[in-house]
Amino acid sequence: MERCKSVSTIQRMIGGKWKIEILFYVALKDIRHFGQLRRCIGNISESTLSKQLKELVDDGFLERIDYGEVPPRVEYTLTAQGESFVPILLAMKQWGEEELGL
């Protein structure tokens, strides 16, 4: 059987340990700053969060806005592609609540 290209590509793009959770907080909880994300997720190192955010930016889910201020102020927002993923996040949340009792 041939490998499903769309599913394998999506897995590569959002398959990082924290990526779906990062997208959830940015998309549905309006969390936009690195420090806020780190506090929400909790058990994530700064380097891992930085790497996962960079990959989400590179893959077109998030936009990184650097205001060029001191101290540095950077925000992450959804791109159009990230916005199109919101219904999937909502479906995953609903499935977890209904099927896993969370």
Backbone as JSON Lines, residues from 0, in Angstrom:
{"i":0,"aa":"M","n":[0.84,-1.18,0.0],"ca":[0.0,0.0,0.0],"c":[0.88,1.24,0.0]}
{"i":1,"aa":"E","n":[0.46,2.24,-0.74],"ca":[1.22,3.48,-0.85],"c":[0.98,4.36,0.37]}
{"i":2,"aa":"R","n":[2.03,5.03,0.81],"ca":[1.95,5.93,1.96],"c":[1.08,7.14,1.62]}
{"i":3,"aa":"C","n":[0.27,7.56,2.57],"ca":[-0.59,8.73,2.37],"c":[0.25,10.0,2.55]}
{"i":4,"aa":"K","n":[0.47,10.7,1.46],"ca":[1.34,11.88,1.49],"c":[0.79,13.0,2.36]}
{"i":5,"aa":"S","n":[-0.53,13.21,2.31],"ca":[-1.09,14.33,3.08],"c":[-0.95,14.07,4.58]}
{"i":6,"aa":"V","n":[-1.27,12.86,5.02],"ca":[-1.18,12.55,6.45],"c":[0.27,12.57,6.92]}
{"i":7,"aa":"S","n":[1.19,12.02,6.14],"ca":[2.59,12.01,6.57],"c":[3.16,13.42,6.6]}
{"i":8,"aa":"T","n":[2.73,14.29,5.68],"ca":[3.21,15.68,5.69],"c":[2.66,16.42,6.9]}
{"i":9,"aa":"I","n":[1.37,16.23,7.19],"ca":[0.78,16.88,8.37],"c":[1.47,16.39,9.64]}
{"i":10,"aa":"Q","n":[1.74,15.09,9.72],"ca":[2.44,14.53,10.89],"c":[3.8,15.19,11.07]}
{"i":11,"aa":"R","n":[4.52,15.4,9.97],"ca":[5.82,16.06,10.06],"c":[5.67,17.51,10.55]}
{"i":12,"aa":"M","n":[4.63,18.18,10.07],"ca":[4.46,19.59,10.39],"c":[4.01,19.82,11.82]}
{"i":13,"aa":"I","n":[3.11,19.0,12.34],"ca":[2.58,19.24,13.69],"c":[2.92,18.11,14.65]}
{"i":14,"aa":"G","n":[3.87,17.26,14.27],"ca":[4.18,16.09,15.06],"c":[5.1,16.33,16.24]}
{"i":15,"aa":"G","n":[5.59,17.53,16.43],"ca":[6.42,17.8,17.6],"c":[5.63,17.61,18.88]}
{"i":16,"aa":"K","n":[6.31,17.26,19.93],"ca":[5.65,16.93,21.2],"c":[4.68,18.01,21.68]}
{"i":17,"aa":"W","n":[4.99,19.28,21.42],"ca":[4.21,20.38,21.99],"c":[3.45,21.2,20.95]}
{"i":18,"aa":"K","n":[3.59,20.9,19.67],"ca":[3.07,21.79,18.63],"c":[1.56,21.96,18.68]}
{"i":19,"aa":"I","n":[0.82,20.89,18.87],"ca":[-0.64,21.0,18.91],"c":[-1.06,21.83,20.11]}
{"i":20,"aa":"E","n":[-0.4,21.64,21.24],"ca":[-0.72,22.43,22.43],"c":[-0.38,23.9,22.22]}
{"i":21,"aa":"I","n":[0.75,24.18,21.58],"ca":[1.12,25.56,21.27],"c":[0.05,26.2,20.38]}
{"i":22,"aa":"L","n":[-0.34,25.5,19.33],"ca":[-1.37,26.02,18.44],"c":[-2.68,26.25,19.18]}
{"i":23,"aa":"F","n":[-3.03,25.35,20.09],"ca":[-4.25,25.5,20.88],"c":[-4.22,26.8,21.67]}
{"i":24,"aa":"Y","n":[-3.12,27.07,22.38],"ca":[-3.05,28.27,23.2],"c":[-3.04,29.54,22.36]}
{"i":25,"aa":"V","n":[-2.34,29.53,21.24],"ca":[-2.3,30.72,20.39],"c":[-3.68,30.94,19.74]}
{"i":26,"aa":"A","n":[-4.29,29.87,19.25],"ca":[-5.54,29.98,18.5],"c":[-6.75,30.21,19.37]}
{"i":27,"aa":"L","n":[-6.84,29.5,20.49],"ca":[-8.09,29.48,21.24],"c":[-8.03,30.19,22.59]}
{"i":28,"aa":"K","n":[-6.84,30.48,23.07],"ca":[-6.7,31.16,24.37],"c":[-6.04,32.53,24.23]}
{"i":29,"aa":"D","n":[-5.75,32.94,22.99],"ca":[-5.15,34.25,22.71],"c":[-3.84,34.47,23.47]}
{"i":30,"aa":"I","n":[-3.07,33.4,23.63],"ca":[-1.74,33.49,24.25],"c":[-0.76,33.76,23.12]}
{"i":31,"aa":"R","n":[-0.03,34.87,23.19],"ca":[0.8,35.28,22.06],"c":[2.29,35.42,22.38]}
{"i":32,"aa":"H","n":[2.65,35.4,23.65],"ca":[4.03,35.67,24.03],"c":[4.72,34.41,24.53]}
{"i":33,"aa":"F","n":[6.03,34.36,24.3],"ca":[6.85,33.21,24.67],"c":[6.68,32.84,26.14]}
{"i":34,"aa":"G","n":[6.81,33.81,27.02],"ca":[6.71,33.55,28.46],"c":[5.34,33.02,28.85]}
{"i":35,"aa":"Q","n":[4.29,33.57,28.26],"ca":[2.94,33.09,28.53],"c":[2.77,31.65,28.09]}
{"i":36,"aa":"L","n":[3.28,31.34,26.9],"ca":[3.2,29.97,26.4],"c":[3.94,29.01,27.33]}
{"i":37,"aa":"R","n":[5.11,29.42,27.75],"ca":[5.91,28.54,28.63],"c":[5.18,28.29,29.95]}
{"i":38,"aa":"R","n":[4.55,29.31,30.5],"ca":[3.81,29.13,31.75],"c":[2.59,28.23,31.55]}
{"i":39,"aa":"C","n":[1.89,28.38,30.44],"ca":[0.71,27.55,30.17],"c":[1.08,26.08,30.0]}
{"i":40,"aa":"I","n":[2.13,25.84,29.25],"ca":[2.54,24.46,28.97],"c":[3.23,23.85,30.18]}
{"i":41,"aa":"G","n":[4.02,24.64,30.87],"ca":[4.65,24.16,32.09],"c":[5.94,23.4,31.86]}
{"i":42,"aa":"N","n":[5.83,22.13,31.59],"ca":[7.01,21.26,31.55],"c":[7.67,21.26,30.18]}
{"i":43,"aa":"I","n":[8.14,22.44,29.75],"ca":[8.81,22.57,28.46],"c":[10.01,23.49,28.65]}
{"i":44,"aa":"S","n":[11.14,23.11,28.09],"ca":[12.34,23.95,28.21],"c":[12.24,25.12,27.24]}
{"i":45,"aa":"E","n":[12.99,26.17,27.54],"ca":[13.0,27.34,26.64],"c":[13.48,26.96,25.26]}
{"i":46,"aa":"S","n":[14.52,26.12,25.19],"ca":[15.07,25.76,23.88],"c":[14.07,24.94,23.07]}
{"i":47,"aa":"T","n":[13.34,24.04,23.72],"ca":[12.34,23.24,23.02],"c":[11.2,24.12,22.53]}
{"i":48,"aa":"L","n":[10.71,25.02,23.37],"ca":[9.64,25.92,22.96],"c":[10.1,26.78,21.79]}
{"i":49,"aa":"S","n":[11.32,27.3,21.85],"ca":[11.86,28.11,20.75],"c":[11.9,27.31,19.46]}
{"i":50,"aa":"K","n":[12.37,26.09,19.55],"ca":[12.48,25.23,18.36],"c":[11.11,24.93,17.78]}
{"i":51,"aa":"Q","n":[10.15,24.57,18.62],"ca":[8.82,24.23,18.14],"c":[8.13,25.46,17.53]}
{"i":52,"aa":"L","n":[8.29,26.63,18.14],"ca":[7.73,27.86,17.58],"c":[8.35,28.17,16.23]}
{"i":53,"aa":"K","n":[9.66,28.03,16.12],"ca":[10.34,28.29,14.84],"c":[9.82,27.35,13.76]}
{"i":54,"aa":"E","n":[9.64,26.09,14.09],"ca":[9.14,25.12,13.11],"c":[7.7,25.46,12.69]}
{"i":55,"aa":"L","n":[6.87,25.88,13.64],"ca":[5.5,26.27,13.31],"c":[5.48,27.51,12.42]}
{"i":56,"aa":"V","n":[6.42,28.43,12.64],"ca":[6.55,29.6,11.76],"c":[7.02,29.14,10.39]}
{"i":57,"aa":"D","n":[8.07,28.31,10.35],"ca":[8.62,27.83,9.07],"c":[7.59,27.05,8.25]}
{"i":58,"aa":"D","n":[6.7,26.32,8.94],"ca":[5.69,25.51,8.25],"c":[4.41,26.29,7.95]}
{"i":59,"aa":"G","n":[4.38,27.58,8.3],"ca":[3.28,28.43,7.89],"c":[2.06,28.47,8.79]}
{"i":60,"aa":"F","n":[2.17,27.91,10.01],"ca":[1.04,27.95,10.95],"c":[1.02,29.23,11.77]}
{"i":61,"aa":"L","n":[2.2,29.74,12.12],"ca":[2.31,30.93,12.95],"c":[3.13,32.0,12.24]}
{"i":62,"aa":"E","n":[2.88,33.23,12.64],"ca":[3.7,34.36,12.22],"c":[4.38,34.91,13.46]}
{"i":63,"aa":"R","n":[5.65,35.22,13.35],"ca":[6.42,35.8,14.44],"c":[6.55,37.3,14.18]}
{"i":64,"aa":"I","n":[6.05,38.1,15.12],"ca":[6.1,39.55,14.98],"c":[7.09,40.08,16.01]}
{"i":65,"aa":"D","n":[8.18,40.66,15.52],"ca":[9.21,41.23,16.39],"c":[9.07,42.75,16.33]}
{"i":66,"aa":"Y","n":[8.79,43.35,17.48],"ca":[8.56,44.79,17.53],"c":[9.85,45.59,17.61]}
{"i":67,"aa":"G","n":[10.99,44.92,17.69],"ca":[12.28,45.6,17.7],"c":[12.48,46.51,18.88]}
{"i":68,"aa":"E","n":[11.91,46.15,20.02],"ca":[12.0,46.97,21.22],"c":[12.99,46.37,22.2]}
{"i":69,"aa":"V","n":[13.42,47.21,23.15],"ca":[14.24,46.76,24.26],"c":[13.48,47.07,25.53]}
{"i":70,"aa":"P","n":[13.2,46.08,26.39],"ca":[13.5,44.66,26.18],"c":[12.7,44.1,25.02]}
{"i":71,"aa":"P","n":[13.18,42.99,24.46],"ca":[12.53,42.43,23.27],"c":[11.06,42.11,23.5]}
{"i":72,"aa":"R","n":[10.26,42.45,22.5],"ca":[8.84,42.11,22.53],"c":[8.5,41.4,21.22]}
{"i":73,"aa":"V","n":[8.12,40.14,21.36],"ca":[7.79,39.3,20.21],"c":[6.44,38.67,20.46]}
{"i":74,"aa":"E","n":[5.61,38.62,19.43],"ca":[4.31,37.96,19.53],"c":[4.18,36.93,18.42]}
{"i":75,"aa":"Y","n":[3.38,35.92,18.7],"ca":[3.06,34.89,17.71],"c":[1.57,34.95,17.43]}
{"i":76,"aa":"T","n":[1.21,34.95,16.15],"ca":[-0.19,34.96,15.75],"c":[-0.38,33.89,14.68]}
{"i":77,"aa":"L","n":[-1.63,33.48,14.51],"ca":[-1.93,32.5,13.48],"c":[-1.87,33.14,12.1]}
{"i":78,"aa":"T","n":[-1.36,32.39,11.14],"ca":[-1.45,32.77,9.74],"c":[-2.8,32.29,9.22]}
{"i":79,"aa":"A","n":[-3.08,32.55,7.96],"ca":[-4.31,32.03,7.35],"c":[-4.32,30.5,7.41]}
{"i":80,"aa":"Q","n":[-3.17,29.89,7.19],"ca":[-3.08,28.43,7.29],"c":[-3.34,27.97,8.71]}
{"i":81,"aa":"G","n":[-2.81,28.69,9.69],"ca":[-3.07,28.37,11.09],"c":[-4.54,28.51,11.43]}
{"i":82,"aa":"E","n":[-5.18,29.56,10.92],"ca":[-6.62,29.77,11.14],"c":[-7.43,28.61,10.57]}
{"i":83,"aa":"S","n":[-7.0,28.09,9.42],"ca":[-7.73,26.99,8.8],"c":[-7.62,25.7,9.61]}
{"i":84,"aa":"F","n":[-6.65,25.64,10.53],"ca":[-6.45,24.46,11.38],"c":[-7.3,24.51,12.65]}
{"i":85,"aa":"V","n":[-7.88,25.66,12.97],"ca":[-8.67,25.82,14.2],"c":[-9.82,24.82,14.31]}
{"i":86,"aa":"P","n":[-10.59,24.57,13.25],"ca":[-11.66,23.57,13.39],"c":[-11.14,22.18,13.76]}
{"i":87,"aa":"I","n":[-9.95,21.85,13.31],"ca":[-9.35,20.56,13.67],"c":[-8.98,20.56,15.15]}
{"i":88,"aa":"L","n":[-8.42,21.66,15.65],"ca":[-8.11,21.77,17.08],"c":[-9.37,21.63,17.92]}
{"i":89,"aa":"L","n":[-10.44,22.3,17.49],"ca":[-11.7,22.22,18.23],"c":[-12.26,20.8,18.21]}
{"i":90,"aa":"A","n":[-12.15,20.13,17.08],"ca":[-12.62,18.74,16.99],"c":[-11.79,17.83,17.9]}
{"i":91,"aa":"M","n":[-10.49,18.05,17.96],"ca":[-9.62,17.25,18.83],"c":[-9.99,17.48,20.3]}
{"i":92,"aa":"K","n":[-10.22,18.74,20.65],"ca":[-10.61,19.07,22.03],"c":[-11.93,18.39,22.38]}
{"i":93,"aa":"Q","n":[-12.91,18.48,21.49],"ca":[-14.22,17.86,21.73],"c":[-14.1,16.34,21.84]}
{"i":94,"aa":"W","n":[-13.31,15.73,20.96],"ca":[-13.11,14.29,21.01],"c":[-12.5,13.87,22.34]}
{"i":95,"aa":"G","n":[-11.49,14.62,22.8],"ca":[-10.85,14.32,24.08],"c":[-11.82,14.41,25.24]}
{"i":96,"aa":"E","n":[-12.68,15.41,25.19],"ca":[-13.68,15.57,26.26],"c":[-14.7,14.44,26.24]}
{"i":97,"aa":"E","n":[-15.16,14.09,25.05],"ca":[-16.21,13.07,24.94],"c":[-15.7,11.65,25.08]}
{"i":98,"aa":"E","n":[-14.6,11.33,24.44],"ca":[-14.12,9.95,24.4],"c":[-13.17,9.61,25.54]}
{"i":99,"aa":"L","n":[-12.47,10.61,26.04],"ca":[-11.5,10.36,27.11],"c":[-11.96,10.9,28.45]}
{"i":100,"aa":"G","n":[-13.09,11.59,28.45],"ca":[-13.62,12.15,29.69],"c":[-12.75,13.23,30.31]}
{"i":101,"aa":"L","n":[-12.08,13.99,29.46],"ca":[-11.18,15.03,29.96],"c":[-11.86,16.39,30.05]}
